[in-house]
Amino acid sequence: MGHIGVDESGKGDYFGYLVVAAVYVDDNENLLKDMGVRDSKMITDMKIIELDKQIRKTCKYDVVKISPERYNMIYKKFKSLNKLLAWGHARAIENLLGKVDCDLVITDKFGDEKFLREALFEKSKKIKIIQRTKAESDTAVAAASIIARAEFLRTLRQLGRMVGFVLPKGATHVEDAAREISKKYGKDMLSNVAKMHFKITKRL
């Protein structure tokens, strides 16, 4: 019997979407390992884009994309990144359970386990969910981390085109780009491309 792995990308990035992916893996696990599927943090961006295409052809999956604009709205409601993450994970799990018959989900542990349990939708409430640290050692979670990262990179490029320059990844070398956007388009544009609760926004 197969299982679902869930992971996210973009939560530590000031610019860009928060993306959650869920991937169902059954007897195709060895095939994924042979492709080189492992934790996306250990793979180059170029390889991630390539593996993403192969995983999508091989596995059933679901992707939940939360744009910065929507992220900022939901964050105001939840006032907690962990609750927002739990909502994204729960949505991806529920969507994928509409496509596959499965009773086990493995996801990376973030915050208190109750956040995810409280966020679950109807179908998800009936299945076993294991939250653990370093969950990317599981092939399904690793595949989900690759799909999520590839989607994050694609959407970051799209947002970059919108403002007219390449938006940096991460949260350390982003201040210059944020200032440039605020100066050129005003603060409203910044909330369309950045996660506004990061400390950097206050610094600006």
PDB file of C-alpha atoms in Angstrom, residues 5-7 21-25 32 37-40 51-52 55-56 59 61 135-136 138-150:
ATOM      1  CA  GLY A   5       4.234  12.706   1.336  1.00  0.00           C
ATOM      2  CA  VAL A   6       3.746  16.450   1.874  1.00  0.00           C
ATOM      3  CA  ASP A   7       6.248  19.304   1.935  1.00  0.00           C
ATOM      4  CA  ALA A  21       2.862  19.824  -2.632  1.00  0.00           C
ATOM      5  CA  ALA A  22       1.481  16.379  -1.838  1.00  0.00           C
ATOM      6  CA  VAL A  23       2.732  13.312  -3.758  1.00  0.00           C
ATOM      7  CA  TYR A  24       1.383   9.750  -3.712  1.00  0.00           C
ATOM      8  CA  VAL A  25       4.042   7.028  -3.943  1.00  0.00           C
ATOM      9  CA  LEU A  32      11.876   7.680  -8.044  1.00  0.00           C
ATOM     10  CA  VAL A  37      14.717  11.974  -5.923  1.00  0.00           C
ATOM     11  CA  ARG A  38      15.907  13.209  -2.525  1.00  0.00           C
ATOM     12  CA  ASP A  39      15.507  16.271  -0.310  1.00  0.00           C
ATOM     13  CA  SER A  40      15.237  19.315  -2.613  1.00  0.00           C
ATOM     14  CA  LEU A  51      13.057  16.106 -11.694  1.00  0.00           C
ATOM     15  CA  ASP A  52       9.778  17.959 -11.216  1.00  0.00           C
ATOM     16  CA  ILE A  55       7.806  13.131 -10.885  1.00  0.00           C
ATOM     17  CA  ARG A  56       4.656  14.710 -12.349  1.00  0.00           C
ATOM     18  CA  CYS A  59       3.061  10.087  -9.614  1.00  0.00           C
ATOM     19  CA  TYR A  61       0.151  14.770  -6.927  1.00  0.00           C
ATOM     20  CA  ALA A 135      10.732  13.773   6.889  1.00  0.00           C
ATOM     21  CA  GLU A 136      12.494  14.433   3.537  1.00  0.00           C
ATOM     22  CA  ASP A 138      11.000   9.572   2.969  1.00  0.00           C
ATOM     23  CA  THR A 139      10.794   9.290  -0.852  1.00  0.00           C
ATOM     24  CA  ALA A 140       7.232  10.666  -1.096  1.00  0.00           C
ATOM     25  CA  VAL A 141       8.109  13.702   1.056  1.00  0.00           C
ATOM     26  CA  ALA A 142      11.309  14.239  -0.972  1.00  0.00           C
ATOM     27  CA  ALA A 143       9.266  14.114  -4.215  1.00  0.00           C
ATOM     28  CA  ALA A 144       6.815  16.634  -2.717  1.00  0.00           C
ATOM     29  CA  SER A 145       9.714  18.904  -1.696  1.00  0.00           C
ATOM     30  CA  ILE A 146      10.983  18.886  -5.317  1.00  0.00           C
ATOM     31  CA  ILE A 147       7.578  19.682  -6.861  1.00  0.00           C
ATOM     32  CA  ALA A 148       6.986  22.452  -4.283  1.00  0.00           C
ATOM     33  CA  ARG A 149      10.429  23.981  -4.895  1.00  0.00           C
ATOM     34  CA  ALA A 150      10.083  23.840  -8.694  1.00  0.00           C
TER      35      ALA A 150
END
